[in-house]
XYZ file of C-alpha atoms in Angstrom:
594
model
C -49.763 133.234 -57.402
C -50.400 130.783 -60.285
C -48.936 130.907 -63.547
C -51.561 129.275 -65.942
C -50.783 128.145 -69.247
C -52.483 127.455 -71.953
C -56.468 127.687 -72.133
C -59.122 128.563 -69.610
C -60.414 125.296 -69.993
C -57.410 123.263 -69.422
C -54.558 125.233 -67.565
C -51.234 123.827 -66.230
C -49.966 123.931 -63.185
C -46.154 125.778 -63.888
C -44.891 126.295 -60.698
C -46.052 127.380 -57.544
C -44.722 129.635 -54.445
C -45.799 130.684 -51.204
C -48.636 132.550 -51.159
C -50.729 134.424 -48.586
C -54.398 133.198 -49.327
C -57.396 135.360 -48.254
C -58.625 131.912 -46.673
C -55.904 130.407 -44.473
C -57.972 127.227 -43.270
C -58.064 126.172 -46.941
C -56.401 122.729 -47.518
C -53.657 123.353 -50.146
C -53.223 121.285 -53.290
C -50.678 119.053 -54.255
C -49.406 118.100 -57.831
C -46.324 117.809 -59.894
C -45.117 120.909 -61.912
C -46.681 120.161 -65.393
C -49.740 118.733 -63.876
C -53.242 119.805 -65.537
C -55.978 121.698 -62.948
C -59.025 120.555 -63.041
C -61.775 122.807 -63.704
C -61.371 126.581 -65.769
C -59.240 129.195 -63.901
C -60.183 132.895 -62.697
C -58.956 135.188 -60.212
C -61.769 134.440 -57.925
C -61.377 130.325 -57.923
C -57.577 130.560 -57.679
C -57.575 129.767 -53.781
C -59.557 126.906 -54.395
C -57.683 125.285 -57.120
C -56.803 121.778 -56.692
C -54.814 120.115 -59.663
C -55.793 116.581 -60.679
C -51.946 115.461 -59.851
C -52.731 114.830 -55.685
C -50.869 111.490 -55.648
C -47.480 112.517 -56.791
C -44.699 113.853 -54.568
C -44.634 117.326 -54.532
C -46.041 120.362 -53.207
C -47.899 123.280 -55.186
C -48.906 125.290 -52.268
C -51.565 127.884 -53.439
C -53.067 128.838 -50.139
C -50.656 128.067 -47.419
C -47.413 128.753 -46.263
C -47.265 125.207 -44.545
C -47.166 122.128 -46.413
C -50.123 120.687 -46.993
C -50.661 117.119 -44.655
C -51.304 114.276 -47.522
C -52.596 110.777 -45.785
C -51.540 107.715 -47.316
C -53.143 104.523 -46.397
C -50.761 101.946 -45.527
C -52.362 99.191 -47.072
C -53.351 100.073 -50.554
C -51.255 103.438 -50.955
C -54.402 105.406 -51.463
C -53.991 109.507 -50.844
C -56.370 111.583 -49.227
C -56.011 115.489 -48.195
C -57.396 115.323 -44.500
C -57.723 112.697 -41.633
C -61.668 112.546 -42.061
C -61.167 111.254 -45.605
C -58.779 108.817 -44.353
C -61.102 107.731 -41.804
C -63.770 106.888 -44.474
C -61.165 105.100 -46.768
C -60.542 102.793 -43.939
C -64.060 102.293 -42.966
C -65.430 101.816 -46.586
C -62.563 100.086 -48.332
C -60.633 98.228 -45.941
C -63.158 97.659 -42.765
C -66.079 96.802 -44.422
C -64.399 94.997 -47.429
C -62.062 92.044 -46.825
C -58.247 93.297 -46.339
C -55.827 91.546 -48.270
C -51.880 91.756 -47.656
C -50.281 93.511 -50.841
C -46.812 90.984 -50.078
C -48.537 87.629 -49.020
C -52.374 87.550 -49.705
C -53.069 87.652 -46.210
C -56.747 88.247 -45.484
C -59.605 87.777 -43.051
C -58.219 89.910 -40.019
C -58.961 93.772 -39.698
C -57.384 96.966 -40.173
C -55.101 96.903 -36.616
C -53.946 93.309 -37.685
C -52.805 93.630 -40.921
C -50.975 96.978 -39.952
C -49.275 95.292 -37.245
C -48.786 92.305 -39.993
C -46.884 94.706 -42.509
C -44.693 96.427 -39.831
C -43.792 92.796 -38.741
C -43.517 90.451 -41.802
C -42.679 92.659 -44.651
C -40.797 95.584 -42.507
C -37.958 95.208 -45.185
C -40.169 95.147 -48.199
C -42.147 98.225 -46.557
C -39.158 99.997 -46.097
C -37.502 99.970 -49.082
C -40.486 100.790 -51.392
C -40.409 104.006 -48.792
C -36.703 104.662 -49.502
C -37.222 104.273 -53.152
C -39.754 106.944 -53.084
C -38.256 109.341 -50.922
C -34.721 109.241 -52.672
C -35.881 109.860 -56.064
C -38.932 112.050 -55.394
C -38.454 115.632 -55.131
C -40.581 118.784 -54.427
C -39.782 121.948 -56.035
C -40.768 125.349 -54.465
C -40.080 128.505 -56.151
C -41.256 132.140 -56.006
C -41.673 134.179 -58.972
C -41.461 138.045 -57.714
C -41.526 140.920 -60.015
C -39.004 143.119 -58.061
C -36.688 140.183 -56.974
C -34.863 138.122 -59.898
C -33.252 136.112 -57.487
C -34.511 132.539 -57.884
C -34.560 130.617 -54.317
C -34.782 126.332 -54.953
C -35.547 124.807 -52.301
C -35.685 120.583 -52.715
C -37.003 118.500 -50.158
C -37.408 114.401 -49.723
C -41.294 114.546 -50.275
C -41.633 110.978 -49.493
C -40.403 111.304 -45.868
C -42.852 113.992 -45.193
C -45.882 111.858 -46.891
C -44.550 108.830 -45.062
C -44.590 110.343 -41.669
C -47.903 112.173 -42.095
C -49.570 109.052 -42.974
C -47.920 107.554 -39.608
C -49.362 110.354 -37.576
C -51.148 113.163 -39.380
C -50.615 115.678 -36.453
C -46.795 115.961 -37.453
C -46.007 118.931 -39.395
C -43.078 119.594 -41.878
C -41.722 122.319 -39.398
C -41.606 119.788 -36.848
C -39.279 117.296 -38.684
C -35.676 117.023 -38.277
C -33.058 119.404 -39.898
C -31.553 116.407 -41.747
C -34.328 115.708 -43.809
C -35.022 118.937 -45.685
C -31.803 119.864 -47.497
C -32.191 123.782 -48.203
C -30.045 125.619 -50.251
C -29.135 129.268 -50.606
C -30.535 131.888 -53.084
C -28.674 131.498 -56.226
C -29.788 132.910 -59.845
C -31.155 130.859 -62.172
C -27.656 130.199 -64.014
C -26.446 128.455 -60.710
C -29.578 125.978 -60.536
C -27.591 123.200 -62.468
C -24.881 123.353 -59.991
C -27.043 123.303 -56.788
C -28.515 120.548 -58.412
C -25.818 118.407 -58.562
C -24.540 119.161 -55.082
C -27.897 118.154 -53.677
C -27.652 114.819 -55.367
C -23.717 114.441 -54.140
C -25.100 115.093 -50.913
C -27.750 112.865 -50.863
C -25.396 110.229 -51.975
C -23.356 110.525 -48.956
C -26.481 110.253 -46.450
C -26.288 107.256 -44.688
C -29.584 105.030 -45.226
C -29.640 103.831 -41.623
C -29.967 107.379 -40.299
C -32.312 108.501 -42.947
C -34.692 105.160 -42.220
C -34.820 106.196 -38.559
C -35.469 110.061 -38.610
C -38.059 109.335 -41.268
C -39.900 106.635 -39.902
C -39.269 106.883 -35.845
C -38.399 103.030 -36.035
C -35.294 101.378 -35.009
C -33.452 99.761 -38.149
C -32.661 96.132 -37.776
C -29.090 95.625 -39.809
C -29.088 91.998 -41.225
C -28.176 89.195 -38.856
C -26.343 86.090 -40.415
C -28.817 83.039 -39.798
C -26.129 80.626 -39.289
C -23.768 82.211 -36.926
C -25.937 85.098 -35.692
C -22.881 87.904 -36.540
C -24.471 91.508 -37.944
C -23.475 93.261 -40.830
C -24.046 96.854 -41.532
C -25.349 96.098 -44.782
C -26.800 93.426 -46.915
C -24.385 93.395 -49.424
C -21.326 92.820 -46.509
C -23.949 90.236 -45.213
C -23.872 88.252 -48.397
C -20.262 88.231 -48.762
C -20.303 86.853 -45.309
C -22.206 83.891 -45.880
C -20.783 83.226 -49.597
C -17.393 83.107 -47.733
C -17.580 81.661 -44.061
C -20.637 79.326 -44.647
C -20.317 78.414 -48.266
C -20.051 74.513 -47.042
C -23.775 75.099 -46.145
C -24.965 76.493 -49.153
C -26.097 74.482 -52.328
C -22.556 75.518 -54.363
C -20.206 75.814 -51.918
C -16.853 77.762 -53.249
C -14.133 76.109 -55.226
C -10.950 75.451 -53.151
C -13.049 75.752 -49.811
C -12.369 72.980 -47.323
C -14.399 70.080 -47.790
C -14.276 68.212 -44.529
C -17.518 69.850 -43.310
C -19.320 68.290 -46.341
C -17.474 64.887 -46.217
C -18.710 64.725 -42.651
C -22.557 65.612 -44.057
C -22.267 62.917 -46.687
C -20.752 59.852 -44.061
C -23.836 61.389 -41.570
C -26.151 60.849 -44.531
C -24.782 57.777 -45.477
C -25.089 56.116 -42.265
C -28.798 57.226 -41.991
C -29.532 55.985 -45.547
C -27.602 52.378 -44.247
C -29.924 53.050 -40.870
C -33.169 53.389 -42.853
C -32.050 50.151 -45.299
C -31.623 48.333 -41.898
C -34.718 49.188 -40.668
C -36.404 48.301 -43.815
C -34.799 44.829 -44.172
C -35.514 43.802 -40.770
C -39.380 45.134 -41.093
C -39.384 42.917 -44.509
C -37.942 39.989 -42.433
C -40.631 40.241 -39.840
C -43.262 40.804 -42.429
C -41.986 37.660 -44.660
C -41.841 35.876 -41.176
C -45.336 36.711 -40.238
C -46.552 35.547 -44.009
C -44.649 32.481 -43.575
C -46.302 31.380 -40.277
C -49.398 32.020 -41.279
C -48.922 30.059 -44.616
C -47.754 27.383 -42.310
C -51.161 27.297 -40.006
C -52.960 27.491 -43.222
C -51.163 24.420 -44.325
C -51.234 22.482 -41.209
C -47.208 23.354 -40.717
C -47.262 24.891 -37.834
C -46.122 21.892 -35.209
C -50.187 22.208 -33.680
C -50.974 18.803 -33.472
C -52.011 16.492 -35.838
C -55.546 14.073 -36.528
C -55.592 12.627 -33.089
C -55.344 16.163 -31.194
C -57.482 17.947 -33.291
C -60.173 15.144 -33.044
C -59.917 14.784 -29.193
C -59.894 18.536 -28.733
C -63.135 18.859 -31.062
C -65.176 16.030 -29.153
C -64.046 17.793 -25.704
C -65.384 21.136 -27.193
C -68.586 19.321 -28.157
C -69.280 17.730 -24.584
C -68.533 21.610 -23.260
C -70.977 22.952 -25.213
C -73.542 19.841 -24.288
C -74.099 18.244 -27.771
C -72.397 15.202 -26.823
C -72.663 12.948 -24.285
C -69.996 11.933 -21.937
C -71.006 8.274 -22.398
C -70.514 9.116 -26.449
C -67.412 10.810 -26.258
C -65.538 8.095 -24.103
C -67.023 5.391 -26.645
C -65.695 7.714 -29.421
C -62.180 7.952 -28.216
C -61.900 4.067 -27.747
C -62.450 3.744 -31.480
C -60.002 6.568 -32.477
C -57.495 4.818 -30.273
C -58.027 1.357 -32.067
C -58.158 3.277 -35.369
C -55.069 4.638 -35.115
C -53.176 1.323 -33.808
C -54.303 -1.021 -36.605
C -54.459 2.014 -39.278
C -57.336 1.466 -40.785
C -60.582 3.788 -40.862
C -63.253 3.329 -38.731
C -65.548 4.307 -41.121
C -67.637 6.424 -39.325
C -67.847 9.026 -42.264
C -68.178 6.738 -45.327
C -71.413 6.487 -47.464
C -72.063 3.254 -49.639
C -73.734 2.420 -52.309
C -74.432 5.694 -54.393
C -73.119 4.344 -57.569
C -75.807 1.744 -57.716
C -78.252 4.219 -56.726
C -77.356 6.549 -59.291
C -77.416 4.000 -62.288
C -80.933 3.556 -60.905
C -82.450 6.865 -61.268
C -81.045 7.717 -64.549
C -82.748 4.735 -65.979
C -86.062 5.582 -65.033
C -86.053 9.605 -64.404
C -83.813 12.347 -65.533
C -85.574 13.160 -69.008
C -83.376 16.064 -69.628
C -80.016 14.095 -69.822
C -79.203 12.374 -72.931
C -76.085 10.086 -71.867
C -74.362 9.378 -68.787
C -71.291 7.779 -67.779
C -70.549 6.237 -64.219
C -67.448 4.904 -62.135
C -66.913 1.664 -60.846
C -68.229 1.405 -57.378
C -66.883 4.104 -55.055
C -67.476 4.951 -51.200
C -67.865 8.345 -49.948
C -65.944 9.654 -47.345
C -66.386 13.002 -45.587
C -64.137 14.977 -42.990
C -64.552 14.319 -39.311
C -63.422 16.408 -36.145
C -60.271 14.841 -36.449
C -59.678 16.581 -40.346
C -62.208 19.261 -40.877
C -60.498 22.203 -42.571
C -57.675 20.018 -44.152
C -58.212 16.283 -44.738
C -60.105 16.591 -48.067
C -57.057 15.324 -49.902
C -56.940 12.498 -47.894
C -60.558 11.847 -47.858
C -60.451 11.925 -51.862
C -57.824 9.324 -51.495
C -59.883 7.038 -49.950
C -62.431 7.501 -52.315
C -60.201 6.878 -54.913
C -58.783 3.755 -52.996
C -62.052 2.282 -52.199
C -63.008 1.963 -55.715
C -59.720 0.356 -56.609
C -60.228 -2.199 -54.035
C -63.339 -3.249 -55.541
C -61.944 -3.406 -58.865
C -59.902 -6.712 -60.084
C -58.291 -5.362 -62.131
C -56.221 -3.970 -59.107
C -56.222 -7.163 -56.770
C -52.607 -7.890 -57.868
C -50.945 -4.731 -56.215
C -53.665 -4.222 -53.620
C -54.547 -7.520 -52.197
C -55.222 -7.661 -48.895
C -55.178 -3.958 -48.203
C -57.939 -2.175 -46.743
C -58.813 1.544 -46.476
C -56.477 3.504 -44.281
C -57.085 5.988 -41.618
C -55.451 9.480 -42.417
C -52.325 9.290 -39.854
C -51.678 5.945 -41.651
C -52.142 7.463 -44.922
C -49.332 10.285 -43.982
C -47.381 7.642 -43.004
C -47.439 5.586 -46.478
C -46.485 8.729 -48.245
C -43.153 9.493 -45.825
C -42.539 5.878 -46.821
C -42.868 6.171 -50.606
C -40.687 9.601 -49.809
C -38.221 7.473 -48.338
C -38.244 5.372 -51.700
C -37.011 8.329 -53.889
C -40.439 9.464 -54.899
C -40.754 13.043 -55.222
C -37.903 14.450 -53.252
C -39.486 18.580 -54.067
C -42.677 17.547 -52.749
C -40.627 15.748 -49.968
C -38.538 19.154 -49.365
C -41.269 21.409 -49.208
C -43.089 19.273 -46.266
C -39.937 18.994 -44.343
C -40.336 14.975 -44.873
C -42.985 15.199 -42.330
C -46.326 14.360 -42.721
C -47.194 12.592 -39.337
C -48.315 14.549 -36.206
C -49.289 17.557 -38.606
C -52.145 19.103 -40.019
C -50.206 19.488 -43.492
C -52.289 19.443 -46.993
C -51.757 16.953 -49.888
C -52.443 17.297 -53.432
C -52.469 16.036 -56.584
C -48.330 15.189 -56.364
C -48.841 13.423 -53.004
C -51.592 11.194 -54.328
C -49.568 10.839 -57.423
C -46.542 9.551 -55.364
C -48.594 7.480 -53.100
C -50.184 5.451 -55.783
C -47.026 5.065 -57.959
C -45.423 3.520 -54.355
C -48.210 1.085 -54.303
C -47.615 0.220 -58.155
C -51.128 1.945 -59.489
C -50.345 3.741 -63.253
C -51.379 6.828 -63.122
C -50.613 10.317 -64.207
C -51.139 14.066 -63.601
C -52.966 16.381 -65.988
C -52.688 20.115 -65.507
C -55.316 22.525 -67.292
C -52.961 25.575 -66.250
C -55.533 27.840 -67.820
C -58.856 28.904 -68.791
C -59.681 27.406 -72.251
C -63.237 29.100 -72.753
C -65.228 32.405 -71.650
C -65.251 33.915 -68.567
C -62.580 31.867 -67.202
C -64.238 28.084 -67.980
C -62.515 24.996 -68.560
C -64.728 23.208 -71.367
C -61.449 21.286 -72.254
C -61.261 19.807 -68.765
C -64.960 18.392 -69.684
C -63.936 16.810 -73.162
C -61.064 15.084 -71.598
C -63.128 13.371 -68.861
C -65.442 12.885 -71.334
C -63.142 11.098 -73.651
C -61.764 9.377 -70.805
C -64.955 7.717 -69.938
C -65.799 7.016 -73.140
C -64.011 6.859 -76.593
C -67.460 5.662 -78.565
C -70.355 7.590 -77.330
C -72.356 7.084 -80.151
C -74.807 3.946 -80.233
C -74.095 3.247 -76.071
C -76.832 3.228 -74.165
C -78.419 6.207 -72.043
C -76.457 4.870 -68.602
C -73.024 3.308 -68.952
C -71.707 1.942 -65.817
C -67.876 1.602 -66.731
C -65.165 -0.094 -64.756
C -62.914 3.380 -65.163
C -61.865 4.624 -61.575
C -62.814 7.699 -60.404
C -61.027 10.817 -61.097
C -58.841 12.937 -58.541
C -60.066 16.750 -59.368
C -57.551 19.171 -57.523
C -57.690 23.179 -57.155
C -56.505 26.037 -54.973
C -57.681 25.098 -51.470
C -59.792 22.180 -51.829
C -60.085 18.895 -53.774
C -62.912 16.743 -54.715
C -63.554 12.902 -56.553
C -65.310 13.017 -59.976
C -67.457 10.171 -60.305
C -69.355 10.168 -63.759
C -70.280 12.701 -66.130
C -73.338 13.582 -68.253
C -74.483 14.670 -71.559
C -77.526 16.636 -71.952
C -79.948 16.719 -74.506
C -78.740 20.135 -75.415
C -75.288 18.595 -76.052
C -73.702 20.081 -72.840
C -71.669 18.418 -70.421
C -71.880 18.010 -66.836
C -69.913 16.409 -64.145
C -70.970 14.458 -61.327
C -68.486 14.987 -57.955
C -68.158 13.540 -54.666
C -66.946 16.402 -52.098
C -65.715 15.096 -49.008
C -67.037 18.066 -47.391
C -70.638 16.929 -47.635
C -71.824 14.877 -44.851
C -73.313 11.990 -44.663
C -76.491 12.661 -43.517
C -76.860 14.689 -47.453
C -75.321 11.820 -49.585
C -77.455 9.134 -47.462
C -80.754 11.007 -49.201
C -79.395 9.385 -52.609
C -80.024 6.194 -50.950
C -83.772 6.474 -51.336
C -85.663 4.221 -53.742
C -87.282 8.031 -55.105
C -84.180 10.410 -55.397
C -85.421 13.887 -55.653
C -83.732 16.005 -58.260
C -82.969 18.683 -55.414
C -80.532 15.839 -53.994
C -78.819 15.283 -57.423
C -78.107 18.566 -57.901
C -75.509 18.738 -55.138
C -73.636 16.537 -57.605
C -73.481 18.393 -60.687
C -71.139 20.726 -61.509
C -71.367 22.669 -64.890
C -68.910 24.337 -67.376
C -69.746 27.708 -65.520
C -69.660 25.935 -61.980
C -65.891 25.358 -62.365
C -64.278 29.119 -63.040
C -60.498 28.130 -60.701
C -57.509 29.470 -62.152
C -55.882 25.792 -62.690
C -56.734 22.649 -62.276
C -55.129 19.618 -62.012
C -56.381 15.553 -62.311
C -54.988 12.305 -61.347
C -56.155 9.523 -63.403
C -55.688 5.894 -62.816
C -54.697 4.006 -66.208
C -53.622 0.955 -64.776
C -51.332 -1.258 -62.601
C -47.341 -0.979 -62.632
C -44.723 -4.110 -62.852
C -41.891 -3.933 -60.419
C -39.723 -2.480 -63.055
C -41.755 0.072 -63.960
C -42.375 1.163 -60.509
C-alpha cells in the first residue's frame, strides 16, 4: 500500500511496506522516503508506480515481498533495474565508447580489463567509497495496518545489497549473511528513537574488516609496512608504526631520535659526491690533455719531426704515387742535405723580379688606379714539401730579409748574410732567446724550435730582426674599426707608412720602404705595396707564401693580365679577421740600442 501526499499530478512516496501485488512478476521501484513519483496516481496504476529516486539506497517495495535487485555499474556508478538493462548500458556506454578509469584516467581497454584494473590497482579507494555508502545509507521498511498499531522498523545497510547485487545479479537478500541485516523487534512509535540509538551503537561496534569480507566476498588485506613488512590492523596503527620505527627514513624525522642512520646517510652522500667530483675532474683533465695535444699537433709541437723529416716523407709519398721519379727524389734529397749543412735556402721556391714587373704594369695599364706605392725589391718565397701547413711565418721572414739584403741602408747589420733556410731560421731564433729576447715567447715554445714544426708569429719575427740590429716595431690592430668587421685604420696606417705626401707625386712610386709583415689568426703574409683607386678606396698588394711559383711567374710576362694581378689585391672588405698584427721596419739599431 502507498500513502500518497499532494495532488495526483505530483504524488510523494511517504513510506512503503510489504505489499502483495496482483502481478508478482513486476519489478518493484526503489526510492527514498519523500521522493516524488513520476506521473499521476490511481488505484489501477499503483502496482506499476516507480518513483524518480531509483538511484537512492532504500526500498520502496510496491509489488514484492522480496527486495528488488538494483544493479550498479562498477565503472560509472549508473544504476539500472534489470540485468538486460545493465548489459545494454555496458555495451552502449562502455564497450562501444572509450572506457576511462575514474581514479587514474586509464583508457584504451575493454570492460573486463578495466574491471580487473579497478579491483587490483584501486581496491582501497573502491572499498572506501562503498563502506561510506553502506554505513550512512539506511533503508526503512514499515507497514501501516489499520488493525495493528504496532510499528515494525527494519533498518538495513543498503549499499551492501546494492554492491553485492552489482557484482552478482543472482544474489538475493535472503541469501545474505545474517550480520548484514540488522533487525529489531516490533516496538511502538514511542520507542523508535531508542531503537535508532541502539542500532547506531551496534554499527559503531561492528568490525570493518568483517563487514568487508561478508559484504563483498573478497579478502581484506591489512596494511603492510613498506620498510620492514610488518602488518597492522588498520591504517592508523600503521601510520604510528612508520613514524616511530622508521622516522629516519622520512623527510622530517622525529625529534630526539637516534641520528646515527641519518649521519651514515650523509656520509654516504658525501662520499658519492666526492666520487662524482673526482670523476668529473678526471674527465676534465683528460679532455684538457686531448685539447692540448691537438693544439700541439696543430702548432707543430708534438715531436713528430721537423722540416727535414717532413720533406723526405712527402717526397717518398710522391714517388710512391708516381708523381716523382726516383732519380729526382735522390737529387732533391742531396740538395736538401747540402742546404741544411750550409744553412742557406736552396732557392727552389723563390721568384724574383715581381716588383719590377708590377712597376711596368702600373705605368702602362691599370687605368682605374689613381696612384700606387711599391716596396723596394722583394723576392717571393712559397712553401715546399718540408714546411707545407706550418712554414708561412718563416717564408714571410725570407721575403722581408730578401728586401733588406738588397737595401743599402741595412748593409751594416746584414753584411755578408744570405737568405737562410727554415732550420737555420729556427736556430737563429733560439740564439736570440738565449741572448734574452722575448723570454715569455721562449717559455711558451719550450725554448726549442729546431726539429719541430712549431709556428712562429709577429713576436718571433720582431725578436729575430732585433737580434740582427734591425729596428722595427709591432702594431696591433686588436679590434675592428669599420662596418662588418673591417679594418680601415689598418689600410690608412699602411698608406701613411709608404707615403706622407700623396698630392703631386707620380702615379707609380717605387719607395725604399721594406715590405710589412702581416699576421692574423692561422696565417701570415707580406705587404709589398698599396693602391689608391680613382674612387678614393684603398687596396693592398700582398705576397702570399701559399701561392706557388707557377702562379707568381705569370706576373713576369710582358703583358700582365688583370686576372693575375687580382691574386695580389686585397680590399678593405677582404680583411675581416678579428685581429691583425704588423711588423714594420724603421731602420738600424746601434749596439747599445740592441
